[in-house]
C-alpha positions as a printed NumPy array, in Angstrom:
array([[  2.349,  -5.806, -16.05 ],
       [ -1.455,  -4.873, -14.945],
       [ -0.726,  -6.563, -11.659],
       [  2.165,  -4.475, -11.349],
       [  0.118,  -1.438, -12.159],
       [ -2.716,  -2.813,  -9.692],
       [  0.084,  -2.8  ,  -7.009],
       [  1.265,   0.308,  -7.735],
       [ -2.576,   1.811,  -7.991],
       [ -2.911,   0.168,  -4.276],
       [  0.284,   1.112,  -2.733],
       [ -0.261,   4.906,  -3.677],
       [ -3.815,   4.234,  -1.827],
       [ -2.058,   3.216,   1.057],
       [  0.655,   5.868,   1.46 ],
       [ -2.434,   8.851,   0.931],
       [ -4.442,   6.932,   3.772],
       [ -1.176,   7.013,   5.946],
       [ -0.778,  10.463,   5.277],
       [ -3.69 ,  11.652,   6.103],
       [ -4.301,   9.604,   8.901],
       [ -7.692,   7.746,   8.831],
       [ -7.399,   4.989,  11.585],
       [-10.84 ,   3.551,  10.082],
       [ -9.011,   2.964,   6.687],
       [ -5.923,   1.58 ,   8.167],
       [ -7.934,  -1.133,   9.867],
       [ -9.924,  -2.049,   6.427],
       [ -6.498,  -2.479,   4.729],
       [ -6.05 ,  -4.778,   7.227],
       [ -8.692,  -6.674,   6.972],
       [ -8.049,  -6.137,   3.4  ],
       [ -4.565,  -7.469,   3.535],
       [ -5.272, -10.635,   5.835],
       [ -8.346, -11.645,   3.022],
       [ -6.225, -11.406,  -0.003],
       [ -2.885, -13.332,   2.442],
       [ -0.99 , -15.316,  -0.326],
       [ -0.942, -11.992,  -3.116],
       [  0.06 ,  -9.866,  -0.173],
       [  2.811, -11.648,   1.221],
       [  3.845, -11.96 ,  -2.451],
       [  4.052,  -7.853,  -3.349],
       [  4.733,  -7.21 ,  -0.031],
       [  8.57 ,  -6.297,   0.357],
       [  8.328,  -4.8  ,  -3.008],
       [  5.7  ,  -2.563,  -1.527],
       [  7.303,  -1.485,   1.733],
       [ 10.372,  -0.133,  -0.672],
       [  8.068,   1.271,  -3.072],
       [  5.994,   3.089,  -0.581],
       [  9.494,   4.679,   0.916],
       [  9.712,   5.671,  -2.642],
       [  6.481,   7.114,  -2.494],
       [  6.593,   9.009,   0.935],
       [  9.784,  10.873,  -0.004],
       [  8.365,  11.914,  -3.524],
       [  5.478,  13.676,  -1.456],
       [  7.345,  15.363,   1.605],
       [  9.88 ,  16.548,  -1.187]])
Protein backbone atom coordinates (compact mmCIF):
# COMPACT_ATOMS: atom_id res chain seq x y z
CA UNK A 1 0.00 0.00 0.00
CA UNK A 2 2.98 2.73 0.45
CA UNK A 3 3.73 2.25 -3.21
CA UNK A 4 0.29 2.94 -3.90
CA UNK A 5 0.42 6.00 -1.73
CA UNK A 6 3.93 6.92 -3.42
CA UNK A 7 1.98 6.80 -6.77
CA UNK A 8 -0.68 8.64 -5.70
CA UNK A 9 1.84 11.36 -3.86
CA UNK A 10 3.54 11.50 -7.55
CA UNK A 11 0.60 11.58 -9.75
CA UNK A 12 -0.94 14.61 -7.76
CA UNK A 13 2.74 16.18 -8.48
CA UNK A 14 2.21 15.69 -11.93
CA UNK A 15 -1.34 16.96 -12.50
CA UNK A 16 -0.24 20.50 -10.27
CA UNK A 17 2.89 20.77 -12.71
CA UNK A 18 0.41 20.33 -15.72
CA UNK A 19 -1.72 22.80 -14.37
CA UNK A 20 0.33 25.28 -13.89
CA UNK A 21 2.32 24.86 -16.76
CA UNK A 22 6.12 24.65 -16.08
CA UNK A 23 7.67 23.26 -19.38
CA UNK A 24 11.07 22.89 -17.26
CA UNK A 25 9.23 20.39 -14.90
CA UNK A 26 7.51 18.54 -17.59
CA UNK A 27 10.84 17.72 -19.18
CA UNK A 28 12.42 16.48 -15.63
CA UNK A 29 9.41 14.10 -15.29
CA UNK A 30 10.57 12.93 -18.29
CA UNK A 31 13.71 12.32 -17.69
CA UNK A 32 12.30 11.18 -14.50
CA UNK A 33 9.99 8.71 -16.08
CA UNK A 34 12.53 7.20 -18.75
CA UNK A 35 15.19 6.56 -15.45
CA UNK A 36 12.75 4.77 -13.30
CA UNK A 37 11.24 2.72 -17.10
CA UNK A 38 10.13 -0.73 -15.68
CA UNK A 39 8.00 0.98 -12.31
CA UNK A 40 6.59 3.45 -14.78
CA UNK A 41 5.34 1.37 -17.39
CA UNK A 42 3.99 -0.68 -14.44
CA UNK A 43 1.66 2.33 -12.66
CA UNK A 44 1.31 3.83 -15.74
CA UNK A 45 -2.36 3.19 -17.10
CA UNK A 46 -3.44 3.28 -13.57
CA UNK A 47 -2.04 6.77 -13.52
CA UNK A 48 -3.39 8.23 -16.74
CA UNK A 49 -7.08 7.22 -15.19
CA UNK A 50 -6.20 8.43 -11.90
CA UNK A 51 -4.89 11.72 -13.05
CA UNK A 52 -8.42 12.19 -15.14
CA UNK A 53 -9.68 11.61 -11.72
CA UNK A 54 -7.60 14.17 -10.45
CA UNK A 55 -8.05 16.99 -13.14
CA UNK A 56 -11.85 16.90 -12.84
CA UNK A 57 -11.73 17.04 -8.91
CA UNK A 58 -9.77 20.45 -9.42
CA UNK A 59 -11.69 22.24 -12.39
CA UNK A 60 -14.90 21.16 -10.36
Amino acid sequence: MDLVNGCRQVILGIAFVFLRKYPINCAYFVGFSIFFNPFFLHIYFSARLFTIRIVHIVVF
